[in-house]
């Protein structure tokens, strides 16, 4: 057996079994994922504070660990110069561009969120192979490829979950993979994962035995919990995987802790290595302090300076820094942490081979500046100490501001957060909401306008201000705001819909219809535009076109989740309007089906008034088609529903309609007259003014009845019962 294998077998652990299994191999994954899932659901604000605090001690330092690895030794800086200098310069240029052009933020953030699980998978695979080799395995190239493929497949399953259907996050640009395609692809990849895992792990076990594979198997189970389990739950339960929470929540904390665990071990071995030119003692607290302070420097000052100095939106700036620092970390980490690198393999796999220190004298201004800064001169020490104190204070203030900004139900806390940093659209939105609640409408308006100025790309403040102006009947200002916003976002369908509503209110229906049509061209899923356009076409007598848009609206609504649909009363009203339009445009079979749909929905959702309307209108349609028996049934059923609900107004209308129907189709004048009397009696319960149409119809039938009319006036009940029991052969 080789020296490498013998040494690895004698010392399989990095620190100790407990720490290595829990943190390094992710044995804590299941309990932490469960706790975070249920705890976040019950107390989102508390856990937001907890995760923001944990970021200082795990997430931020773990990025700095890669910077430390690539930059603190001159030979490493020179070796990875394309990454330490050129890629870094490109990321910085993107940082400046994204602040000047906020519209690219969702694309940058999408890259970050999609790349994160790939990065996590790469780290898990690297640690998996490290533990396998330390356990004595020497897998062949084919076995390594099979196992690596299993890790890739697990990532692809999560990738499909992320990019299935439309995005539910404004910061995430989904590929929109059809759900049916994604589902079968995930099932296929799941089967492939099982096959690849079984084969690869069995090959490893032949070399070492299953007992020695406890660390790698624990890591493999973590990969399953992190990637396959969420997707499996989403397939079975139909729950979407939240991209943002998944990539930046508890999983990021576990990944960061795992990263710090292995990089601290490497840094200690590097510092105390006998192969180093100048061996030095290992100072773990100093190392961790450098990572914490450096991590703060990466994430905290940038957004604060961008918002305070240039009035950029703090939240947007923080997201930009978060995404780009992560992307830079992914690139740099992929370059510098490779087991095939001799120096890394020597430290992590415990090779006894001595490696020459490959320092080449990197030189250059950046290297010289770094050497001076890390030197022992009094000026350098003073600068380091001052910067460390400043960053720690800055980080503490940032934590305090985050805590205050999350107390959205406390106006004084929000105002204290504002005094620390006022240019934050998210904070301004909360301030506006609280100010409006306490009657400070002018102050709320000022907050909305400042939020719009800080982040013109965010539609939230604009929509809130627009709604406020409309409620205040300040229509001219609302139109001006909409026109200004459209110059910035000419393809925003929500803006076009709002301008259409304002144009309609201002007496410009042609402009309104044009805006709603344009909104539908840009986004056919804008259901409200379909409804508004249908209503305008209905009003102008274009019944067939209106029916088409009503139908499009209802079709889109049918594919929405139940909680996003309009209430039953609104939905049934739209079906009835569609049926009326179909009837007026001679689409009688379609109108009949629509009335039946409205009736069924009304019965199902217990809306008796709308059920009566649907049945009465359907009866008129059946009568027009000559279906006397069906019309009779529907009229009688509508009247019965009115009786049960004691709706005298609807009952008066329905008895009048029934009387006309009976008269038109030659039924006994006695029954017609009794129906008219009942309609009149019901109308008197809610109106003192007699209906002229009813009066003229009643007089006409009285002439035909003669003396029998007086008898019916005194006792119409027998005739009414007979009318309700009518059948037509």
XYZ file of C-alpha atoms in Angstrom:
729
model
C 0.000 0.000 0.000
C 1.291 3.501 -0.832
C 2.494 5.895 1.824
C -0.426 8.153 1.032
C -2.960 5.390 1.635
C -1.303 4.147 4.791
C -1.108 7.615 6.285
C -4.647 8.465 5.348
C -5.996 5.288 6.895
C -4.196 5.980 10.158
C -5.698 9.465 10.493
C -9.030 9.696 8.647
C -10.307 12.736 10.549
C -9.593 16.435 10.056
C -10.212 17.707 13.597
C -12.192 15.024 15.438
C -15.024 12.635 14.551
C -17.833 14.699 16.094
C -16.889 18.043 14.523
C -15.971 16.478 11.193
C -19.242 14.559 10.898
C -21.527 17.348 12.127
C -20.007 20.346 10.343
C -17.695 18.960 7.684
C -19.940 16.141 6.498
C -23.234 17.921 7.182
C -24.722 15.519 9.722
C -26.632 18.477 11.150
C -28.457 19.038 7.843
C -31.719 17.250 8.647
C -32.373 18.858 12.063
C -31.304 22.339 10.919
C -33.395 22.191 7.753
C -36.442 21.084 9.746
C -35.940 23.742 12.420
C -35.444 26.496 9.866
C -38.463 25.415 7.814
C -40.919 25.451 10.709
C -39.306 28.349 12.568
C -39.260 30.637 9.535
C -42.905 29.869 8.882
C -43.820 30.862 12.451
C -41.456 33.805 12.982
C -39.958 35.135 9.763
C -38.738 38.397 11.302
C -36.855 36.701 14.149
C -35.129 34.326 11.785
C -34.257 37.121 9.394
C -32.400 38.787 12.281
C -30.747 35.482 13.229
C -29.555 34.775 9.673
C -28.270 38.331 9.269
C -26.245 37.925 12.470
C -24.992 34.465 11.470
C -23.788 35.945 8.190
C -21.194 37.973 10.136
C -19.662 34.863 11.657
C -20.155 32.307 8.875
C -21.189 33.643 5.467
C -19.017 36.760 5.254
C -15.868 35.094 6.687
C -16.198 32.156 4.316
C -15.854 34.514 1.332
C -12.863 36.121 2.970
C -11.279 32.696 3.440
C -10.937 32.357 -0.335
C -9.568 35.908 -0.619
C -7.076 35.048 2.124
C -6.044 31.874 0.318
C -5.543 33.596 -3.053
C -4.005 36.891 -1.940
C -2.002 36.430 1.246
C 0.921 34.574 -0.374
C 2.712 36.306 -3.230
C 3.195 33.062 -5.165
C -0.522 32.228 -4.968
C -1.452 35.755 -6.030
C 0.822 35.445 -9.056
C -0.226 31.869 -9.829
C -3.902 32.826 -10.011
C -3.311 36.286 -11.469
C -6.030 35.922 -14.097
C -8.512 35.482 -11.234
C -6.968 37.704 -8.558
C -6.523 40.663 -10.916
C -8.363 40.358 -14.226
C -11.563 38.608 -13.123
C -11.658 40.837 -10.034
C -11.426 43.928 -12.248
C -14.276 42.607 -14.402
C -16.453 42.013 -11.322
C -15.722 45.543 -10.070
C -16.691 46.976 -13.462
C -19.952 44.998 -13.310
C -20.504 46.350 -9.803
C -20.322 49.932 -11.076
C -22.474 49.171 -14.130
C -25.198 47.484 -12.095
C -25.500 50.512 -9.819
C -25.881 52.746 -12.853
C -28.330 50.384 -14.577
C -30.483 48.635 -11.978
C -32.428 46.689 -14.581
C -29.631 44.120 -14.784
C -29.942 43.311 -11.049
C -32.434 40.431 -11.594
C -30.087 38.856 -14.156
C -27.083 39.119 -11.847
C -29.091 37.792 -8.925
C -30.421 34.923 -11.041
C -26.850 33.911 -11.921
C -25.954 33.993 -8.232
C -28.983 31.971 -7.114
C -28.551 29.389 -9.875
C -24.784 29.076 -9.389
C -24.949 28.751 -5.579
C -26.153 25.122 -5.462
C -23.599 24.201 -8.141
C -20.894 25.693 -5.932
C -22.242 23.821 -2.897
C -22.241 20.578 -4.900
C -18.650 21.111 -6.002
C -17.536 21.607 -2.408
C -19.436 18.534 -1.250
C -17.858 16.426 -3.990
C -14.364 17.669 -3.166
C -14.794 16.867 0.519
C -16.402 13.523 -0.353
C -13.333 12.512 -2.368
C -10.972 13.830 0.297
C -12.584 11.671 2.984
C -12.741 8.672 0.657
C -9.000 8.916 0.005
C -8.226 9.506 3.664
C -10.234 6.329 4.341
C -7.834 4.450 2.064
C -9.739 4.469 -1.235
C -7.911 4.974 -4.489
C -10.842 5.119 -6.946
C -10.255 4.645 -10.631
C -10.935 7.414 -13.126
C -14.173 5.682 -14.139
C -15.420 5.431 -10.544
C -14.619 9.100 -9.947
C -16.569 10.037 -13.058
C -19.593 8.007 -11.945
C -19.620 9.600 -8.491
C -19.067 13.085 -9.911
C -21.957 12.467 -12.304
C -24.191 11.644 -9.321
C -23.391 15.028 -7.793
C -24.033 16.761 -11.130
C -27.361 14.983 -11.560
C -28.494 16.041 -8.078
C -27.724 19.661 -8.959
C -29.567 19.410 -12.281
C -32.696 18.203 -10.490
C -32.669 21.311 -8.305
C -31.871 23.475 -11.351
C -35.024 22.201 -13.034
C -37.061 22.967 -9.903
C -35.722 26.520 -9.895
C -36.522 27.158 -13.533
C -39.901 25.430 -13.864
C -42.732 27.717 -14.858
C -42.866 31.466 -14.273
C -40.781 33.009 -11.516
C -42.382 33.778 -8.157
C -39.554 36.178 -7.244
C -39.021 39.549 -8.936
C -35.256 39.078 -8.558
C -35.204 35.696 -10.294
C -35.501 35.299 -14.064
C -36.880 31.811 -14.652
C -36.281 29.892 -17.875
C -39.962 28.971 -17.714
C -39.528 25.248 -18.366
C -43.009 23.702 -18.757
C -44.035 21.831 -15.619
C -44.856 18.591 -17.437
C -41.437 18.565 -19.152
C -39.596 19.431 -15.939
C -41.452 16.764 -13.952
C -40.451 13.912 -16.257
C -36.899 15.177 -16.577
C -36.572 15.236 -12.788
C -37.954 11.720 -12.516
C -35.441 10.505 -15.124
C -32.560 12.276 -13.365
C -33.707 10.874 -10.008
C -33.472 7.337 -11.384
C -30.038 8.162 -12.819
C -28.907 9.477 -9.427
C -29.906 6.241 -7.691
C -28.126 4.128 -10.300
C -24.938 6.208 -10.320
C -24.832 6.410 -6.517
C -25.346 2.682 -6.035
C -22.609 1.776 -8.510
C -20.073 4.358 -7.362
C -20.468 3.787 -3.633
C -20.351 0.019 -4.092
C -17.011 0.371 -5.918
C -15.613 2.475 -3.080
C -16.869 0.039 -0.440
C -14.998 -2.810 -2.142
C -11.761 -0.938 -1.480
C -12.345 0.270 2.085
C -15.402 -1.467 3.513
C -18.644 0.333 4.411
C -17.539 1.188 7.959
C -14.618 3.296 6.755
C -16.946 5.200 4.434
C -19.001 6.767 7.248
C -17.674 10.322 6.577
C -18.131 10.149 2.764
C -21.556 8.508 3.155
C -22.632 11.248 5.561
C -21.549 13.825 2.996
C -23.455 11.957 0.318
C -26.592 11.980 2.478
C -26.147 15.745 2.928
C -26.066 16.158 -0.833
C -29.332 14.224 -1.008
C -30.962 16.327 1.715
C -29.770 19.588 0.184
C -30.732 18.884 -3.413
C -32.908 15.854 -4.111
C -35.258 15.981 -1.135
C -36.615 19.516 -1.805
C -37.262 18.622 -5.439
C -38.887 15.323 -4.497
C -41.216 17.131 -2.080
C -42.076 19.691 -4.749
C -42.933 16.903 -7.208
C -45.084 14.984 -4.704
C -46.734 17.889 -2.887
C -46.682 20.434 -5.700
C -44.712 22.942 -3.584
C -42.303 25.291 -5.344
C -38.659 25.444 -4.250
C -38.044 29.075 -3.139
C -34.878 30.094 -4.994
C -33.966 33.003 -2.748
C -34.499 31.297 0.617
C -32.904 28.067 -0.628
C -29.638 29.685 -1.786
C -29.261 32.261 0.976
C -30.853 30.722 4.083
C -29.802 27.945 6.419
C -28.189 26.011 3.572
C -25.792 28.908 2.961
C -24.939 28.954 6.669
C -24.180 25.215 6.691
C -22.105 25.516 3.527
C -20.164 28.456 4.980
C -19.492 26.636 8.256
C -18.289 23.624 6.275
C -16.040 25.875 4.206
C -14.518 27.561 7.280
C -13.978 24.142 8.853
C -11.811 22.888 5.976
C -10.051 26.173 5.124
C -9.051 26.740 8.759
C -7.521 23.265 8.803
C -5.647 24.014 5.589
C -4.450 27.393 6.873
C -3.190 25.782 10.091
C -1.332 23.064 8.188
C 0.102 25.639 5.818
C 1.292 27.864 8.676
C 2.966 25.026 10.576
C 4.198 23.009 7.589
C 7.785 21.891 7.704
C 7.995 22.532 3.964
C 7.355 26.250 4.408
C 10.412 28.450 4.084
C 9.649 30.182 7.387
C 7.516 28.027 9.677
C 5.242 30.089 11.967
C 2.882 29.348 14.814
C -0.833 28.952 14.146
C -3.051 31.624 15.719
C -6.657 30.498 15.160
C -8.283 33.531 16.803
C -6.192 35.941 14.755
C -7.033 33.985 11.591
C -10.770 34.016 12.348
C -10.631 37.723 13.263
C -9.078 38.465 9.875
C -11.861 36.530 8.161
C -14.638 38.274 10.128
C -13.231 41.761 9.592
C -12.425 41.030 5.953
C -15.916 39.639 5.431
C -17.428 42.824 6.835
C -15.227 44.825 4.463
C -16.556 42.846 1.498
C -20.259 43.312 2.239
C -20.965 46.258 4.538
C -19.155 49.449 3.416
C -20.108 49.187 -0.267
C -23.918 49.434 0.069
C -23.619 52.104 2.768
C -21.321 54.286 0.682
C -23.386 53.787 -2.473
C -26.587 54.822 -0.681
C -25.222 57.668 1.440
C -22.849 59.184 -1.119
C -24.732 58.541 -4.369
C -28.322 58.124 -3.086
C -28.599 54.626 -4.524
C -31.159 52.294 -2.994
C -29.513 50.532 -0.040
C -31.467 47.292 -0.512
C -30.684 47.094 -4.239
C -27.028 47.917 -3.583
C -26.799 45.242 -0.885
C -28.263 42.679 -3.284
C -25.790 43.707 -5.994
C -22.825 43.336 -3.631
C -24.200 40.022 -2.337
C -24.598 38.591 -5.829
C -21.285 39.820 -7.247
C -19.153 38.960 -4.204
C -20.652 35.462 -4.358
C -20.011 35.151 -8.090
C -16.405 36.314 -7.616
C -16.064 33.787 -4.796
C -17.435 30.980 -6.979
C -14.925 31.759 -9.728
C -11.954 32.213 -7.411
C -12.825 29.217 -5.267
C -13.123 26.989 -8.332
C -9.608 27.983 -9.322
C -7.686 27.778 -6.049
C -9.179 24.763 -4.212
C -8.289 21.677 -6.227
C -7.177 18.335 -4.819
C -5.042 17.875 -7.901
C -3.004 20.885 -6.751
C 0.067 19.304 -5.144
C 0.242 21.698 -2.233
C -3.454 21.286 -1.348
C -3.321 17.508 -1.749
C -0.252 17.400 0.520
C -2.092 19.151 3.358
C -5.597 17.671 2.990
C -4.628 14.094 2.121
C -1.679 14.016 4.556
C 0.901 13.093 1.975
C 4.397 12.667 3.447
C 6.021 13.963 0.291
C 7.864 17.263 0.768
C 6.904 20.062 -1.582
C 9.189 22.849 -2.557
C 7.937 26.326 -1.744
C 7.072 27.648 -5.176
C 7.445 31.363 -4.420
C 8.393 33.240 -7.522
C 8.389 36.838 -6.312
C 5.112 38.122 -7.620
C 6.141 41.750 -7.622
C 4.031 44.564 -8.918
C 2.402 47.487 -7.166
C -0.503 45.459 -5.788
C 1.831 42.880 -4.295
C 4.119 45.533 -2.830
C 1.171 47.356 -1.287
C -0.064 44.103 0.213
C 3.364 43.303 1.648
C 3.577 46.754 3.256
C 0.065 46.530 4.674
C 0.788 43.153 6.292
C 4.211 44.270 7.449
C 5.405 45.122 10.968
C 5.984 48.852 10.549
C 4.186 51.100 13.086
C 2.253 52.848 10.319
C 1.014 49.560 8.867
C 0.009 48.267 12.302
C -1.837 51.485 13.109
C -3.653 51.376 9.784
C -4.676 47.742 10.300
C -5.913 48.399 13.829
C -7.861 51.513 12.816
C -9.453 49.740 9.850
C -10.397 46.760 12.028
C -12.040 48.952 14.680
C -13.860 50.999 12.034
C -15.176 47.884 10.303
C -16.327 46.272 13.556
C -18.195 49.436 14.537
C -19.635 49.708 11.033
C -20.758 46.102 11.126
C -22.415 46.616 14.513
C -24.291 49.672 13.214
C -25.355 47.658 10.162
C -26.736 44.930 12.415
C -28.615 47.489 14.524
C -30.096 49.143 11.451
C -31.229 45.782 10.071
C -32.941 44.964 13.371
C -34.714 48.338 13.493
C -35.778 48.155 9.825
C -37.449 44.798 10.433
C -39.691 46.205 13.170
C -42.257 47.242 10.606
C -45.000 47.631 13.216
C -43.034 50.238 15.176
C -42.867 53.673 13.558
C -40.229 54.985 15.989
C -37.927 52.014 15.244
C -38.309 52.604 11.520
C -37.510 56.296 11.957
C -34.332 55.421 13.900
C -33.313 53.088 11.068
C -33.986 55.935 8.633
C -31.692 58.273 10.550
C -28.886 55.755 10.146
C -29.454 55.405 6.398
C -32.367 57.101 4.673
C -31.908 55.887 1.102
C -33.587 52.504 1.295
C -36.734 51.927 -0.767
C -37.783 48.929 1.323
C -37.558 50.974 4.531
C -39.368 53.890 2.862
C -42.247 51.591 1.915
C -42.662 50.487 5.538
C -42.414 54.089 6.748
C -45.055 55.186 4.250
C -47.403 52.426 5.364
C -47.036 53.325 9.053
C -47.346 57.068 8.339
C -50.552 56.480 6.411
C -51.989 54.444 9.277
C -51.509 57.336 11.699
C -52.997 59.866 9.277
C -49.768 61.460 8.019
C -50.627 61.198 4.325
C -48.240 63.963 3.201
C -45.357 62.217 4.962
C -46.332 58.875 3.415
C -46.352 60.471 -0.025
C -42.860 61.887 0.589
C -41.563 58.437 1.549
C -43.018 56.877 -1.614
C -41.454 59.566 -3.791
C -38.057 59.107 -2.148
C -38.287 55.335 -2.632
C -39.012 55.918 -6.322
C -35.996 58.208 -6.570
C -33.717 55.691 -4.839
C -34.779 52.772 -7.017
C -36.660 53.735 -10.212
C -36.650 50.090 -11.326
C -38.783 48.946 -8.370
C -42.502 49.180 -9.264
C -43.648 48.828 -5.641
C -43.338 52.481 -4.501
C -44.786 53.751 -7.771
C -47.807 51.452 -7.520
C -48.425 52.452 -3.904
C -48.211 56.172 -4.705
C -50.419 55.747 -7.750
C -53.070 53.967 -5.689
C -52.892 56.741 -3.086
C -53.328 59.489 -5.704
C -56.334 57.711 -7.226
C -57.964 57.259 -3.815
C -57.417 60.979 -3.197
C -59.071 61.736 -6.585
C -55.855 63.404 -7.784
C -56.282 61.927 -11.232
C -54.174 64.467 -13.130
C -51.187 63.821 -10.854
C -51.757 60.074 -11.172
C -51.757 60.368 -14.966
C -48.569 62.469 -14.884
C -46.898 59.890 -12.640
C -47.935 57.084 -14.984
C -46.741 58.925 -18.085
C -43.366 59.644 -16.449
C -42.967 56.038 -15.359
C -43.834 54.782 -18.855
C -40.973 56.797 -20.301
C -38.694 54.813 -18.000
C -40.480 51.475 -18.478
C -42.429 51.619 -21.765
C -43.123 47.876 -21.724
C -44.495 47.665 -18.192
C -47.976 46.105 -18.615
C -49.123 47.216 -15.149
C -48.356 50.824 -16.008
C -50.285 50.519 -19.264
C -53.285 49.047 -17.438
C -53.214 51.888 -14.911
C -52.969 54.520 -17.628
C -55.934 52.876 -19.356
C -58.024 53.130 -16.192
C -57.067 56.773 -15.751
C -57.838 57.498 -19.416
C -61.250 55.863 -19.025
C -61.916 57.944 -15.931
C -60.943 61.046 -17.909
C -63.393 60.250 -20.698
C -60.954 58.799 -23.229
C -62.169 55.233 -23.861
C -60.210 54.879 -27.128
C -56.915 55.568 -25.332
C -57.917 53.178 -22.558
C -58.664 50.348 -24.995
C -55.385 50.972 -26.833
C -53.404 50.771 -23.560
C -55.111 47.559 -22.507
C -54.488 45.971 -25.913
C -50.832 46.989 -25.700
C -50.561 45.481 -22.205
C -51.930 42.186 -23.539
C -49.487 42.211 -26.440
C -46.612 42.532 -23.971
C -47.997 40.069 -21.427
C -50.980 37.900 -22.427
C -51.313 36.792 -18.794
C -52.582 40.209 -17.670
C -56.059 38.996 -16.751
C -57.320 42.381 -15.590
C -56.573 43.886 -19.006
C -58.779 41.187 -20.544
C -61.587 42.081 -18.157
C -61.325 45.850 -18.636
C -61.190 45.522 -22.412
C -64.178 43.163 -22.404
C -66.174 45.637 -20.352
C -65.457 48.505 -22.725
C -66.327 46.420 -25.796
C -69.519 45.287 -24.067
C -70.436 48.904 -23.350
C -69.932 49.956 -26.990
C -72.097 47.140 -28.363
C -69.303 44.877 -29.634
C -70.826 41.853 -27.950
C -68.940 39.106 -29.789
C -65.511 40.683 -29.224
C -66.421 41.330 -25.583
C -67.440 37.697 -25.108
C -64.084 36.599 -26.505
C -62.175 38.694 -23.934
C -64.440 37.566 -21.104
C -63.696 33.987 -22.116
C -59.926 34.685 -22.207
C -60.154 36.189 -18.724
C -62.005 33.173 -17.319
C -59.606 30.729 -18.997
C -56.599 32.415 -17.378
C -58.333 32.574 -14.002
C -59.080 28.836 -14.167
C -55.325 28.112 -14.245
C -54.567 30.249 -11.191
C -54.337 28.892 -7.680
C -57.511 29.161 -5.601
C -56.116 31.879 -3.330
C -55.304 34.112 -6.321
C -58.735 33.912 -7.927
C -61.426 36.594 -7.511
C -64.173 35.901 -5.023
C -67.046 33.704 -6.291
C -69.471 36.603 -6.610
C -67.138 38.503 -8.973
C -66.356 35.388 -10.970
C -70.007 34.453 -11.495
C -70.805 38.036 -12.507
C -68.170 37.810 -15.260
C -69.622 34.495 -16.486
C -73.072 36.094 -16.641
C -71.762 39.077 -18.609
C -70.051 36.712 -21.032
C -73.278 34.729 -21.442
C -75.242 37.942 -22.100
C -72.731 38.976 -24.784
C -72.905 35.538 -26.387
C -76.688 35.708 -26.400
C -76.704 39.183 -27.989
C -74.238 38.086 -30.671
C -76.399 35.033 -31.541
C -73.942 32.516 -30.079
C -76.870 30.740 -28.453
C -75.273 27.326 -27.726
C -72.296 29.044 -26.062
C -74.614 31.351 -24.115
C -76.617 28.379 -22.865
C -73.457 26.659 -21.605
C -72.278 29.869 -19.952
C -75.561 30.347 -18.093
C -75.382 26.738 -16.952
C -71.829 27.340 -15.740
C -72.934 30.447 -13.816
C -75.822 28.527 -12.259
C -73.566 25.640 -11.230
C -70.953 27.971 -9.728
C -73.639 29.879 -7.833
C -75.073 26.661 -6.368
C -71.595 25.356 -5.524
C -70.498 28.579 -3.790
C -73.903 29.301 -2.212
C -74.693 32.514 -4.075
C -78.518 32.307 -4.366
C -79.009 35.813 -5.808
C -76.665 35.092 -8.693
C -78.207 31.650 -9.102
C -81.583 33.333 -9.591
C -80.140 35.761 -12.169
C -78.467 32.939 -14.071
C -81.638 30.844 -14.128
C -83.842 33.758 -15.157
C -81.521 34.772 -18.012
C -81.125 31.164 -19.086
C -84.923 30.807 -19.117
C -85.231 33.779 -21.478
C -82.639 32.195 -23.755
C -84.434 28.836 -23.748
C -87.723 30.565 -24.513
C -86.130 32.337 -27.443
C -84.960 28.957 -28.735
C -88.495 27.534 -28.365
C -87.596 25.211 -25.478
C -90.776 25.913 -23.494
C -90.467 23.117 -20.937
C -86.888 24.062 -20.012
C -87.803 27.749 -19.820
C -90.728 26.973 -17.505
C -88.487 24.977 -15.197
C -85.846 27.694 -15.020
C -88.315 30.546 -14.380
C -90.012 28.571 -11.628
C -86.681 27.596 -10.103
C -85.500 31.229 -10.043
C -88.718 32.321 -8.281
C -88.282 29.546 -5.698
C -84.716 30.679 -4.972
C -85.990 34.269 -4.494
C -88.621 33.016 -2.060
C -86.058 31.161 0.047
C -83.784 34.189 0.257
C -86.654 36.678 0.795
C -85.232 38.844 -1.989
C -88.340 40.859 -2.885
C -86.613 43.005 -5.510
C -85.335 40.007 -7.464
C -88.637 38.188 -6.965
C -90.620 41.151 -8.355
C -88.446 41.183 -11.496
C -88.644 37.405 -11.903
C -92.451 37.292 -11.555
C -92.731 40.063 -14.170
C -90.447 38.166 -16.560
C -92.422 34.987 -15.925
C -95.715 36.774 -16.673
C -94.353 38.015 -19.997
C -93.148 34.545 -20.877
C -96.568 32.991 -20.047
C -98.340 35.659 -22.086
C -95.989 35.319 -25.081
C -96.437 31.573 -25.322
C -100.237 31.573 -24.960
C -100.712 30.321 -21.432
C -103.910 31.205 -19.536
C -104.406 35.001 -19.024
C -105.520 34.108 -15.507
C -102.026 32.819 -14.696
C -100.398 35.804 -16.431
C -102.510 38.228 -14.378
C -101.779 36.439 -11.090
C -98.035 36.666 -11.850
C -98.346 40.407 -12.553
C -100.259 40.927 -9.298
C -97.508 39.118 -7.371
C -94.827 41.245 -9.014
C -96.728 44.411 -8.111
C -97.243 43.336 -4.487
C -93.529 42.566 -4.065
C -92.491 45.855 -5.714
C -94.575 47.836 -3.174
C -92.363 46.470 -0.356
C -89.338 48.425 -1.560
C -90.730 51.204 -3.818
C -93.615 53.675 -3.656
C -93.399 54.509 -7.347
C -95.409 52.073 -9.547
C -93.597 50.524 -12.525
C -95.190 51.896 -15.703
C -94.383 48.784 -17.710
C -96.016 46.641 -15.074
C -99.090 48.909 -14.915
C -99.654 48.854 -18.689
C -99.215 45.059 -18.861
C -101.630 44.594 -15.986
C -104.322 46.802 -17.625
C -104.026 44.933 -20.913
C -104.606 41.558 -19.250
C -107.477 42.930 -17.096
C -109.417 43.817 -20.244
C -109.061 40.294 -21.513
C -110.090 38.731 -18.174
C -113.088 40.916 -17.436
C -114.823 40.240 -14.056
C -112.397 37.383 -13.301
C -109.679 40.000 -12.681
C -111.494 41.192 -9.525
C -111.655 37.638 -8.195
C -107.891 37.204 -8.715
C -107.176 40.531 -7.036
C -108.866 39.294 -3.856
C -107.239 35.839 -3.862
C -104.356 35.242 -6.319
C -102.791 32.360 -4.350
C -104.500 29.432 -6.132
C -103.496 30.857 -9.510
C -99.921 31.465 -8.321
C -99.597 27.877 -7.132
C -100.943 26.711 -10.464
C -98.461 28.924 -12.333
C -95.545 27.476 -10.392
C -96.759 23.933 -11.067
C -97.148 24.418 -14.826
C -95.650 21.844 -17.148
C -95.491 21.874 -20.911
C -95.940 18.737 -22.986
